[in-house]
Coordinates of C-alpha atoms in Angstrom, one line a residue:
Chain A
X74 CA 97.5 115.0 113.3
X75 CA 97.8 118.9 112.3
X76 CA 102.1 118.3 112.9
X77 CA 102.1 115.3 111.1
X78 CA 99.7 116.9 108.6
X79 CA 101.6 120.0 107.7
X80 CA 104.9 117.9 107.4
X81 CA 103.8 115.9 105.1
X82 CA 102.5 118.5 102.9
X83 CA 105.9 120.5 103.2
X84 CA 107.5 117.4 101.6
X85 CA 104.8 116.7 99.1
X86 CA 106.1 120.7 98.3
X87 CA 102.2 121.0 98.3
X88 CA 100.3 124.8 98.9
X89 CA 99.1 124.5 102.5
X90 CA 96.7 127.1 102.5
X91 CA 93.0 126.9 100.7
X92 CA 92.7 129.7 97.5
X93 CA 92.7 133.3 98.0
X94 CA 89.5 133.5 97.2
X95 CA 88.2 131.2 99.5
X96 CA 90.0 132.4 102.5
X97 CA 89.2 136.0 101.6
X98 CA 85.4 135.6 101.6
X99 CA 85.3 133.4 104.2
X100 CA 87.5 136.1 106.5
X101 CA 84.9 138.8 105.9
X102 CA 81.3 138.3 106.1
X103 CA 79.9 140.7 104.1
X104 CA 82.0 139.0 101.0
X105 CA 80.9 135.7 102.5
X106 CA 76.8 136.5 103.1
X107 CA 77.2 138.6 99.4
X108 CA 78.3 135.1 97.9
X109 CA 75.6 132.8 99.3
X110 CA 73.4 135.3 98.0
X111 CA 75.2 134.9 94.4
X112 CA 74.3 131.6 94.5
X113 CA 71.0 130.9 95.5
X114 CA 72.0 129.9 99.3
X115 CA 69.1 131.3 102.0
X116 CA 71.3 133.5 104.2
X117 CA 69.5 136.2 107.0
X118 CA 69.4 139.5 106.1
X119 CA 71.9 141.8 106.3
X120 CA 73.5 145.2 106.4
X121 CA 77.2 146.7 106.2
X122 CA 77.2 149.1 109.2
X123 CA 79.8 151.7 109.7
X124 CA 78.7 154.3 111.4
X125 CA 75.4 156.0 113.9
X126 CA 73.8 156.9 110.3
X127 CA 74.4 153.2 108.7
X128 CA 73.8 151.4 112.1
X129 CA 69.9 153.1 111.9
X130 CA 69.4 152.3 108.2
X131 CA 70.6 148.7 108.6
X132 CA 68.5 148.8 112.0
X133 CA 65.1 149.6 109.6
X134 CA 66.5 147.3 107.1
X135 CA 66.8 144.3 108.8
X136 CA 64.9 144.3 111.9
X137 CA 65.5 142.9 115.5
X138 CA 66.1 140.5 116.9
X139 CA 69.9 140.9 115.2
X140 CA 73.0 140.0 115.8
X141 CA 75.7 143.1 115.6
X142 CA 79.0 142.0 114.4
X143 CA 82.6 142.3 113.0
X144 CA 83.1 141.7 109.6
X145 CA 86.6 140.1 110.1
X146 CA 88.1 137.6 112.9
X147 CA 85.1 136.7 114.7
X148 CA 85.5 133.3 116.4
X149 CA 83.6 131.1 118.7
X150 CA 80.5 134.2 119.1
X151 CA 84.2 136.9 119.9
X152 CA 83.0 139.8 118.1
X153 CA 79.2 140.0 118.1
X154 CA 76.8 141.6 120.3
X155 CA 73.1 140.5 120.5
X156 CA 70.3 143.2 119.7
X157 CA 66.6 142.2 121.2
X158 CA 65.5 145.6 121.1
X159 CA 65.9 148.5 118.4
X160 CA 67.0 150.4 122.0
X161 CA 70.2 148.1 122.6
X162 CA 71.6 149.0 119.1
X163 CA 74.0 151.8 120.5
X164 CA 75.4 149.8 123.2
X165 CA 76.1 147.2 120.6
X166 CA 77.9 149.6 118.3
X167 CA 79.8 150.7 120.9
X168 CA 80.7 147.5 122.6
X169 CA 82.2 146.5 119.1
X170 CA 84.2 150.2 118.7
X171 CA 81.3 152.4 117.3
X172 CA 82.8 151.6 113.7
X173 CA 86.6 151.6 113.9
X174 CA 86.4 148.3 112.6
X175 CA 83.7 147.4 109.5
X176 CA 80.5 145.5 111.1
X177 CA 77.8 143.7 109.8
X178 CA 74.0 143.5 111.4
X179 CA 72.3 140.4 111.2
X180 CA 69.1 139.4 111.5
X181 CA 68.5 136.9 113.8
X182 CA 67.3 133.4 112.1
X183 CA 64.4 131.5 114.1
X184 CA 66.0 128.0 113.5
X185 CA 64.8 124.9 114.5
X186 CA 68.5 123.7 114.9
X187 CA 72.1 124.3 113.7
X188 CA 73.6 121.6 111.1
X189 CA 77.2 121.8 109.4
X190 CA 77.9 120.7 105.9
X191 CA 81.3 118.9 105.6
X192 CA 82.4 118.4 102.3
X193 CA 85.9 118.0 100.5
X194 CA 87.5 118.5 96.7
X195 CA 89.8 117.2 94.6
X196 CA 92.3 118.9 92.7
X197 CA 90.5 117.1 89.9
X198 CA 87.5 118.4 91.2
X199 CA 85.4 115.8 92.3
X200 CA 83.3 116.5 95.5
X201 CA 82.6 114.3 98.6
X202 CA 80.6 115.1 101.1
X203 CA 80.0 114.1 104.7
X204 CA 76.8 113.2 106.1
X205 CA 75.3 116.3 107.7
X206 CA 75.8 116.8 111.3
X207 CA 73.5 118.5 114.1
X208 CA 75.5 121.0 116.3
X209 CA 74.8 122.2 119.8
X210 CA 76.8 125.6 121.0
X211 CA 76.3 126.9 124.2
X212 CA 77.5 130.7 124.8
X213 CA 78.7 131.0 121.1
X214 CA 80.9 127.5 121.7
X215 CA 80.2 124.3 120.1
X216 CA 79.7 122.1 123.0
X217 CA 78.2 118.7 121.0
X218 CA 77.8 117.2 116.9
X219 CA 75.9 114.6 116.3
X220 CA 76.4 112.5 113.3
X221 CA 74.3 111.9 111.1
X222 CA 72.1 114.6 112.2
X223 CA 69.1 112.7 112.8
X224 CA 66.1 112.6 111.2
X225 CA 67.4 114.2 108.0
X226 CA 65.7 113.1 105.1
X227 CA 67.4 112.3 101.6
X228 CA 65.7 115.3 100.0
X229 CA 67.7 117.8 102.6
X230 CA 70.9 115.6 102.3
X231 CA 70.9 116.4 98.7
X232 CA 70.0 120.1 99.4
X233 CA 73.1 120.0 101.5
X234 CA 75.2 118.3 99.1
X235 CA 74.0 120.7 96.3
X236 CA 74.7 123.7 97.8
X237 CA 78.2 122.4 99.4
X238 CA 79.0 121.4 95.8
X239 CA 78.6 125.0 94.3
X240 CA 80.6 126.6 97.1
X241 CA 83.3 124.3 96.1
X242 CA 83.0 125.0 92.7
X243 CA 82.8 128.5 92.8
X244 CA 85.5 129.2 95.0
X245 CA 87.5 127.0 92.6
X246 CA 88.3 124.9 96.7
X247 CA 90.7 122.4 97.0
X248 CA 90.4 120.8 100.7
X249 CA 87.9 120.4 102.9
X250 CA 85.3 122.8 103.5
X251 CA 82.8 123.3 106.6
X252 CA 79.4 125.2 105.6
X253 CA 77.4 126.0 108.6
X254 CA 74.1 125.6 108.2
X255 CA 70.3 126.6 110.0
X256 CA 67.7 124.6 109.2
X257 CA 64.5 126.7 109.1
X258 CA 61.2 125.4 108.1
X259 CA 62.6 122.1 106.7
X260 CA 65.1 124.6 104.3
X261 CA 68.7 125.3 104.5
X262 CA 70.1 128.3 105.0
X263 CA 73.6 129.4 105.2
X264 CA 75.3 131.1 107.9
X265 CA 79.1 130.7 107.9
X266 CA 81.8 129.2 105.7
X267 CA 85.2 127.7 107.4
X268 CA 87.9 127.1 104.6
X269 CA 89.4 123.8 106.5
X270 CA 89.1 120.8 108.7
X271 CA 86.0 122.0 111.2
X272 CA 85.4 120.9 114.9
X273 CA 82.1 119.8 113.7
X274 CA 83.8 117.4 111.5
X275 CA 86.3 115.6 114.4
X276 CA 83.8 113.2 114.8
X277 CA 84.9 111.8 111.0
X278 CA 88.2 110.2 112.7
X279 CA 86.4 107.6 114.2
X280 CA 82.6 108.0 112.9
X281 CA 83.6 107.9 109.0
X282 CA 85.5 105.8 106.7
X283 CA 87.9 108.2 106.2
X284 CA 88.5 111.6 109.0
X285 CA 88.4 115.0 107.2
X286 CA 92.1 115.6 108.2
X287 CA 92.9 112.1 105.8
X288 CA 91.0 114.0 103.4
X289 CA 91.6 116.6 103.0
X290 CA 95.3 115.9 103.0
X291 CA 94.6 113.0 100.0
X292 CA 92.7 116.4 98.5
X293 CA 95.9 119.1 98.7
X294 CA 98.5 116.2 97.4
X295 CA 95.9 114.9 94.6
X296 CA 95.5 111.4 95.6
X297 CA 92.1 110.0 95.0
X298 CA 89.1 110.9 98.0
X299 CA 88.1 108.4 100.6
X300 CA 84.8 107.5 101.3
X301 CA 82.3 110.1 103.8
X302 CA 80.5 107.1 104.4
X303 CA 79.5 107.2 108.6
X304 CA 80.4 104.3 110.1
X305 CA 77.5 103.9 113.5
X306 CA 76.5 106.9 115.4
X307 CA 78.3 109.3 116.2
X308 CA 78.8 112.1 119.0
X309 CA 81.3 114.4 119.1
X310 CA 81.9 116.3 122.9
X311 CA 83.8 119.1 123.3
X312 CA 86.2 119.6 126.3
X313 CA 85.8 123.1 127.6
X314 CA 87.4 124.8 130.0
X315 CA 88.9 121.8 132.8
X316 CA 91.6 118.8 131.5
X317 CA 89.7 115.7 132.8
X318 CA 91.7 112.9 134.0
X319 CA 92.4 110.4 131.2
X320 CA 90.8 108.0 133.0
X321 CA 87.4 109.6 133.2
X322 CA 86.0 109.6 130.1
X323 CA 87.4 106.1 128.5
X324 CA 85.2 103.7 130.5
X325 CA 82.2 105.1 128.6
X326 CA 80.8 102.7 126.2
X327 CA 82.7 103.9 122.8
X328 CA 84.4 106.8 123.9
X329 CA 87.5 108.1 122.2
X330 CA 89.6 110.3 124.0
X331 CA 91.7 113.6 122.4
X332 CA 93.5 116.1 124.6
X333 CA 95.0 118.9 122.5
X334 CA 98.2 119.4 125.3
X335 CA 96.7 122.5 126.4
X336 CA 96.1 124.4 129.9
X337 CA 92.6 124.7 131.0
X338 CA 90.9 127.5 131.0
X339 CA 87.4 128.9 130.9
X340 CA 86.1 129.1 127.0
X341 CA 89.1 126.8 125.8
X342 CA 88.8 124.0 123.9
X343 CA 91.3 121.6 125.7
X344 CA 90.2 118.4 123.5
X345 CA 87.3 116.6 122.7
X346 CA 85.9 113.0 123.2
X347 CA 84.1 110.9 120.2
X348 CA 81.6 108.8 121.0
X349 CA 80.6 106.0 118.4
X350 CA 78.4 102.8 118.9
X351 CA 76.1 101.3 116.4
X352 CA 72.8 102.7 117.0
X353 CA 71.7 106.6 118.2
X354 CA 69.7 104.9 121.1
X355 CA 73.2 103.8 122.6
X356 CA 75.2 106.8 122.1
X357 CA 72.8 108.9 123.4
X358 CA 73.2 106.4 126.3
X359 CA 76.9 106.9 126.4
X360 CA 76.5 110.9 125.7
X361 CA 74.4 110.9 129.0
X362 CA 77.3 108.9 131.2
X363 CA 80.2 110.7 130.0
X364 CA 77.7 114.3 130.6
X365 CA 77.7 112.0 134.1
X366 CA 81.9 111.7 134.4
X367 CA 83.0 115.1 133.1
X368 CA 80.0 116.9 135.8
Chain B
X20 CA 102.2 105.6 116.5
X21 CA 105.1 103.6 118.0
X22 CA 107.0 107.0 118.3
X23 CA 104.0 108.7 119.8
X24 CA 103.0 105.8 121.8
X25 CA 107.1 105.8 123.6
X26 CA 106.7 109.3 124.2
X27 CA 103.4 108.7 126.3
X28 CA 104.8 105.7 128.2
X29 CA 107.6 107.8 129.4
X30 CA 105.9 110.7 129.9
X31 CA 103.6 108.1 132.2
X32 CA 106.5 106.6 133.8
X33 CA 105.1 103.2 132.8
X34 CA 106.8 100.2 132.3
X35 CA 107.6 100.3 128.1
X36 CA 108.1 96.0 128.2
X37 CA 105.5 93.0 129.5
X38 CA 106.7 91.5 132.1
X39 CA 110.4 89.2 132.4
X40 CA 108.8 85.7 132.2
X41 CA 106.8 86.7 129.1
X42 CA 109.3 88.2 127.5
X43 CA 111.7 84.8 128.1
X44 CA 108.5 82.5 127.3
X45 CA 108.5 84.2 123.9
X46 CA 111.6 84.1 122.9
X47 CA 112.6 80.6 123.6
X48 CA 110.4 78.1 121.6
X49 CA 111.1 75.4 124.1
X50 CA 109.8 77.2 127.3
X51 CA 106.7 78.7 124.7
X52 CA 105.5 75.1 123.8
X53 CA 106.1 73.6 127.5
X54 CA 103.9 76.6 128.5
X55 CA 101.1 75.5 125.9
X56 CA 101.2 72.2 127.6
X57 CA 101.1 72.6 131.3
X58 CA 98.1 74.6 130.6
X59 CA 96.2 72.4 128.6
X60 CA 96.4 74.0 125.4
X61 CA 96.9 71.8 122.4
X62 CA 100.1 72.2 120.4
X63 CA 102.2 70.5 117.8
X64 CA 104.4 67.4 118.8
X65 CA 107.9 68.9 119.7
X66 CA 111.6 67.7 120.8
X67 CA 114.9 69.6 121.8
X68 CA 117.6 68.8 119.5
X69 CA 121.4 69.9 120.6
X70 CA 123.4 67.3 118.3
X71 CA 122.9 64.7 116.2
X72 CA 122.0 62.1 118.4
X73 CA 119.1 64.1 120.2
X74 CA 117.7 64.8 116.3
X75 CA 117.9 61.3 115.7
X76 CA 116.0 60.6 118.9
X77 CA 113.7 63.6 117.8
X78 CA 112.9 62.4 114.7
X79 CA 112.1 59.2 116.0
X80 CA 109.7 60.4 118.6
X81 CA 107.9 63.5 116.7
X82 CA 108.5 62.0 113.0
X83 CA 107.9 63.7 109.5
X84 CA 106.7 65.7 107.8
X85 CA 108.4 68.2 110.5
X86 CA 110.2 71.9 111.4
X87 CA 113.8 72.5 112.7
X88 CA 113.7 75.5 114.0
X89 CA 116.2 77.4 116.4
X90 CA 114.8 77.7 119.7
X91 CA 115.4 82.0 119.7
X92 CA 115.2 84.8 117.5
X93 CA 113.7 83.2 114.6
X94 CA 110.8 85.7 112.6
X95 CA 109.1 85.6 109.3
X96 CA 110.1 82.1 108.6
X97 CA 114.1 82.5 109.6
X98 CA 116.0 80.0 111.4
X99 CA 113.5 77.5 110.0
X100 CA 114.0 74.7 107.9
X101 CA 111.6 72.3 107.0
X102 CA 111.8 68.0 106.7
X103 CA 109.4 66.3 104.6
X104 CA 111.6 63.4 104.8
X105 CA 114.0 61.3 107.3
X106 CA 116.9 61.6 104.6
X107 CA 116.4 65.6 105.0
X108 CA 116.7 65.6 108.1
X109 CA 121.0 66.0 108.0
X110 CA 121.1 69.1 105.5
X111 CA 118.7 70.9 107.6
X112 CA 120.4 70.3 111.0
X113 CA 123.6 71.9 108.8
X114 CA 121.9 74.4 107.9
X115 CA 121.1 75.5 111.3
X116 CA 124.5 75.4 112.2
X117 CA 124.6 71.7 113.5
X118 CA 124.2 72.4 117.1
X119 CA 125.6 75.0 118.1
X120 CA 122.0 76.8 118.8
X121 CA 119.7 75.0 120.5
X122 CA 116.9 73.4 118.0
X123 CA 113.8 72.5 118.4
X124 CA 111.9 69.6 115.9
X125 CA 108.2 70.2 115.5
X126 CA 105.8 68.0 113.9
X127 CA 103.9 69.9 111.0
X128 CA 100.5 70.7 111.6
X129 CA 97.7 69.4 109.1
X130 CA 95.8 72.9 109.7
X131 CA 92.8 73.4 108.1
X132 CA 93.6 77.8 108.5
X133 CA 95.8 79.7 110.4
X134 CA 94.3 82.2 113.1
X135 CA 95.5 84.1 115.4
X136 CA 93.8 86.0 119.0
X137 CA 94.9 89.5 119.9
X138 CA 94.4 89.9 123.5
X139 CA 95.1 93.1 125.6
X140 CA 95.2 92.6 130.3
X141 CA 94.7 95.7 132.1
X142 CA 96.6 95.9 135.3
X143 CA 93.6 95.0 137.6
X144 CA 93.3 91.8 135.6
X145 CA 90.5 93.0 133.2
X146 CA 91.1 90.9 130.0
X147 CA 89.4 92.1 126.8
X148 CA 90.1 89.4 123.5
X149 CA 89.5 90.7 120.0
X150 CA 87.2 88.2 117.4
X151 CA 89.5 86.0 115.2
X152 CA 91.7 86.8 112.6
X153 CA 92.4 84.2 109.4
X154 CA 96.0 85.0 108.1
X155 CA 97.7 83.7 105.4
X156 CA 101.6 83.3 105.2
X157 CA 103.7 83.1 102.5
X158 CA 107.0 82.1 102.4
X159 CA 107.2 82.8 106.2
X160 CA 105.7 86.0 106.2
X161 CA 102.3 87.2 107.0
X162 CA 100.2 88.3 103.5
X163 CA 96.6 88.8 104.9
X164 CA 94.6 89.2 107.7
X165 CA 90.7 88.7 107.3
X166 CA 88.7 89.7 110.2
X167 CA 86.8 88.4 111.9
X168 CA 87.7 85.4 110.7
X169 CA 84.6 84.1 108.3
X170 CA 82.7 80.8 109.8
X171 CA 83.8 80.9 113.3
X172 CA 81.3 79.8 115.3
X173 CA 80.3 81.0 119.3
X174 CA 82.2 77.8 120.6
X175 CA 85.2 78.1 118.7
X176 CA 85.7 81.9 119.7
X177 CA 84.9 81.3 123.4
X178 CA 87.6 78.3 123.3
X179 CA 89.8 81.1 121.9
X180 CA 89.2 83.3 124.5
X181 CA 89.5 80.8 127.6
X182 CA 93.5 80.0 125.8
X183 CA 94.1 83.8 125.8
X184 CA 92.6 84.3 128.8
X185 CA 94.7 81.3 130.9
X186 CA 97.9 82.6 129.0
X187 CA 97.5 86.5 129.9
X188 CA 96.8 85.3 133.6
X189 CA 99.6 82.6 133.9
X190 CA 102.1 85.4 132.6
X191 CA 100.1 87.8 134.6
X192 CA 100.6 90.1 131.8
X193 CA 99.8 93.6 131.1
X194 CA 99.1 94.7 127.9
X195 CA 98.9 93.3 124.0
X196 CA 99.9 90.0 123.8
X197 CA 99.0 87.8 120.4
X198 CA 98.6 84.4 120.0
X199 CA 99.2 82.7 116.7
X200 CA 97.3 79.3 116.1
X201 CA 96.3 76.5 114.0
X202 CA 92.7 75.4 113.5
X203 CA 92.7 71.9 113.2
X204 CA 89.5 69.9 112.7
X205 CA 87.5 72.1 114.7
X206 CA 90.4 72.6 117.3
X207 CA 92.7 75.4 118.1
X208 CA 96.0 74.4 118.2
X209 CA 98.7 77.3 119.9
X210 CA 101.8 77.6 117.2
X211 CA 103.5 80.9 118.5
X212 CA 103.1 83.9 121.0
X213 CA 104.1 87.5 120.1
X214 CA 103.8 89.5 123.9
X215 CA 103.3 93.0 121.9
X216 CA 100.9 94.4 119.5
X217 CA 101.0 92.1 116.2
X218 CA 100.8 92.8 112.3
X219 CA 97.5 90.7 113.0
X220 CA 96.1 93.2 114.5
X221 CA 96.9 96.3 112.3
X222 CA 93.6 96.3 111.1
X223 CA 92.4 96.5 114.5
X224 CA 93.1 100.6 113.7
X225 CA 90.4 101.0 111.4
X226 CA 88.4 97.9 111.8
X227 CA 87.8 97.4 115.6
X228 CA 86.3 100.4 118.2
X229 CA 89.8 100.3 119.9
X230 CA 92.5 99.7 117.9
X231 CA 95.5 97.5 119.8
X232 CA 98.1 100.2 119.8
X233 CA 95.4 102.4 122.1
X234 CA 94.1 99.4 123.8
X235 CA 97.7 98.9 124.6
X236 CA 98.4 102.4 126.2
X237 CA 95.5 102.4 128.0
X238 CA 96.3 98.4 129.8
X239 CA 100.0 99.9 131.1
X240 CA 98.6 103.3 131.9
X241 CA 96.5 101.8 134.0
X242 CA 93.2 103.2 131.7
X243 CA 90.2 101.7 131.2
X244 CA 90.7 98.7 128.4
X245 CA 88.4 99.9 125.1
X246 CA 85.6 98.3 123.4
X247 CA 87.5 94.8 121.2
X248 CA 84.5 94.8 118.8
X249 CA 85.0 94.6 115.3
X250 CA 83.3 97.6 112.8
X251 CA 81.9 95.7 109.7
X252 CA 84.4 93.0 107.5
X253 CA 88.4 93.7 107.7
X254 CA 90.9 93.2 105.4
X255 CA 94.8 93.6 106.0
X256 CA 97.2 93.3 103.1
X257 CA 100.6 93.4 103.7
X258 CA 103.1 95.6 101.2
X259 CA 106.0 93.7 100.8
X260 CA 109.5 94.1 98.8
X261 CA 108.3 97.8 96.7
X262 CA 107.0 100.8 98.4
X263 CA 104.0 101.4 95.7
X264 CA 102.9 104.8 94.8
X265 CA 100.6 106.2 97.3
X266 CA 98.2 107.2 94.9
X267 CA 98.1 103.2 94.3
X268 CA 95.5 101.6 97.1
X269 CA 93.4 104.7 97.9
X270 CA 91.1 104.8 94.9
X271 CA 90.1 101.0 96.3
X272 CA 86.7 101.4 98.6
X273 CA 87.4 101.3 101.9
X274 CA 91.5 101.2 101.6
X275 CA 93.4 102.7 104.4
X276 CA 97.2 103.4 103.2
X277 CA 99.9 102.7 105.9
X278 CA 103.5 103.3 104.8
X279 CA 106.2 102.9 107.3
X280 CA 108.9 105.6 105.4
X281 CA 111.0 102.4 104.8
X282 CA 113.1 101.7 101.4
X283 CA 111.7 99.1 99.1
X284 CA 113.8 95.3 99.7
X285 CA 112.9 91.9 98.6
X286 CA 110.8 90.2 101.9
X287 CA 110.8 93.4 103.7
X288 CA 107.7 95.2 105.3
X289 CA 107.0 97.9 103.8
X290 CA 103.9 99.2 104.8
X291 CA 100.1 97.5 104.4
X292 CA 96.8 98.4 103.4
X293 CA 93.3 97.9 105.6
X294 CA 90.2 98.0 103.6
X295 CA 86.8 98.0 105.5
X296 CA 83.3 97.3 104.3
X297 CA 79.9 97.0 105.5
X298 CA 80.3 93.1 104.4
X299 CA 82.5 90.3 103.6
X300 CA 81.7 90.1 99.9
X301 CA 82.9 93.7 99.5
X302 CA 85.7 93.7 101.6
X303 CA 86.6 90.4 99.4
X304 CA 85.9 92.7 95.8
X305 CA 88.1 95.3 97.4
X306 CA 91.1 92.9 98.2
X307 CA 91.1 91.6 94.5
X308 CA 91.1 94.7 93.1
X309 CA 93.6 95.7 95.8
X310 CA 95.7 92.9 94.0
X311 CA 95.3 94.1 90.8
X312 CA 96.2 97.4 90.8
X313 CA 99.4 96.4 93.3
X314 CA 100.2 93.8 91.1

């Protein structure tokens, strides 16, 4: 899709890359934490931190357990150190280059579980979103999405929505948009923007009516939005590390295989598999078997 | 996909065509229809004509109304000519170039519908059949697919599957084959078979779990055949003669936009259009408005 993707948009002689604005906050977290606050959006406290001096006042500020990190090019928990103790602060700062690159401390938020907000504009500016999905990361990777989230009731949808809708608006987006998202005492708080297609949304290619990549493309060239509608259950697992055989994973009940062409390696994302059947009770079944298969 | 799906064949080292006797059943009407017979399968009344005593004989024995049709490489209604009456019967064997391909004379079918079953065989025999699709020609070529099929009982789908079946094992065929038939009075009738993934089964790519292009891969790489089951109502509409504006289909709910990057020509393929709904009423609002806004 992405070669495919960016072709067609050369020819439509459409931009390919979201609005300064939105990759600029999005790039720095301070910018991007300053902004949810702008708008109403529950984020965890914070604190620019610099240097020894700022590093103890953000410390008092904010409180441990905290989560010590770059402002810029974080990815996949690269750039961030965790802080238990006020006493680990220093080893922290220090394992991120005692402040030759701007960091942020972050208190850490006691969620109940990680959701992501997928949601797409037009260059009219109408807003779709996708149903919200419940994300499982394992040493700062997202290892399994599970779409719909369960037990998310309409109230929290709309929260979602709501708060998905503003970002778009402000940021004046065109594109799709993932919002990460804790969910803490049956609220939503915000913890990261990414200004694009998100892994937690690469269950939409066979779990929606229409996949965030179709969508986000109809968005950039201004053709009307498809529907966000999910279509069954479904569960999204990453591929980390090992290339399985193709032959593993596709005699699971609704399995859809993706390999990305890439080398294996530890921490890398060498593809994914989608898992869609009609009810949650039978792709958690099929979740368990291909858990089974991969080992 | 068909670029895509070479590429993976011959990076496989599979075999990129079914097998030689397919392949020569297909393509000559006569060996198709004797095929139909030995094995039980109901078919139209048919007769070899070569010159203008065997059509008289033909006519006598299979009678009007009827088809001439050359016995290879007819498609979307070419090399056909049709005789409602005796008298007729002269111009069309002209037409056909009065011998000097070998015809065939085929009764004409009172059909209540036309249907067609999309099978795919793996290469250790596993065959996996898709539900039934209604289609509706015009002038020869193929305007809509509906499936599954509305009104088709358990019987009538299991007889459809025990044809398939017998034909995918007497070929001892590996991959997509389709099979184009005639439902009459509660009986399914075998017209044509297409060994290869069919324009029946496009909206197999949004509206089944597997679509027939993947279950296709997977049969000739040896891969474990995918789920056949249809995902809520189907509809495939054909775009024939003018490329329309891509902006065109999508605002329809449900609408998936296929265009094959060919230039607009009276008759020709051009692209097509899957919409897919929860339910056969809305999938049936969608197509109508589908024909409004194309025209």
């Amino acid at each position: 899709v992405p070669a495919a993707a960016v072709e067609a948009l050369r020819e439509a002689g459409a931009a390919v890359h979201p609005g300064p604005e939105a990759l600029a906050t999005a790039q720095d977290r301070l910018a991007e934490k300053t902004l949810f606050r702008e708008l109403g959006i529950p984020t965890a406290a914070f604190a620019t931190v610099d240097d020894q001096d700022s590093l103890n006042a953000a410390l008092a500020d904010v409180g441990v357990p905290a989560i010590l990190k770059t402002r810029r090019l974080g990815y996949d928990g690269k750039g961030q150190a965790r802080i238990d103790e006020p006493r680990e602060a220093h080893e922290a700062f220090a394992s991120l280059g005692s402040g030759e690159v701007p960091l942020l401390l972050e208190a850490r938020v006691p969620f109940r579980r990680e959701l992501s907000l997928l949601g797409v504009r037009g260059v009219d500016g109408e807003v779709r979103t996708y149903p919200l999905v419940q994300n499982e990361h394992r040493e700062g990777i997202l290892r399994l999405s599970l779409a719909p989230a369960a037990g998310i009731d309409a109230g929290l949808q709309a929260a979602a929505e709501a708060l998905g809708g503003r970002l778009l608006e402000r940021l004046d987006y065109v594109g799709v948009l993932a919002v990460e998202l804790f969910e803490v005492d049956g609220e939503l708080w915000a913890n990261e923007l990414a200004p694009r297609v998100h892994n937690s949304g690469h269950w939409t290619i066979e779990g929606a009516q229409t996949s965030q990549f179709e969508n986000h493309l109809r968005a950039v060239l201004g053709l009307p939005l498809g529907s966000t509608a999910a279509r069954g259950h479904a569960a999204m697992v990453n591929l980390i590390g090992d290339v399985p055989g193709r032959e593993t994973p596709l005699g699971v009940d609704g399995a859809h295989l993706h390999l990305y062409g890439k080398t294996g390696r530890a921490g890398r994302k060498v593809g994914h598999v989608t898992v869609v059947c009609d009810d949650a009770a039978a792709t958690a079944a099929s979740v368990e078997r291909l858990r089974d298969v991969l080992g």
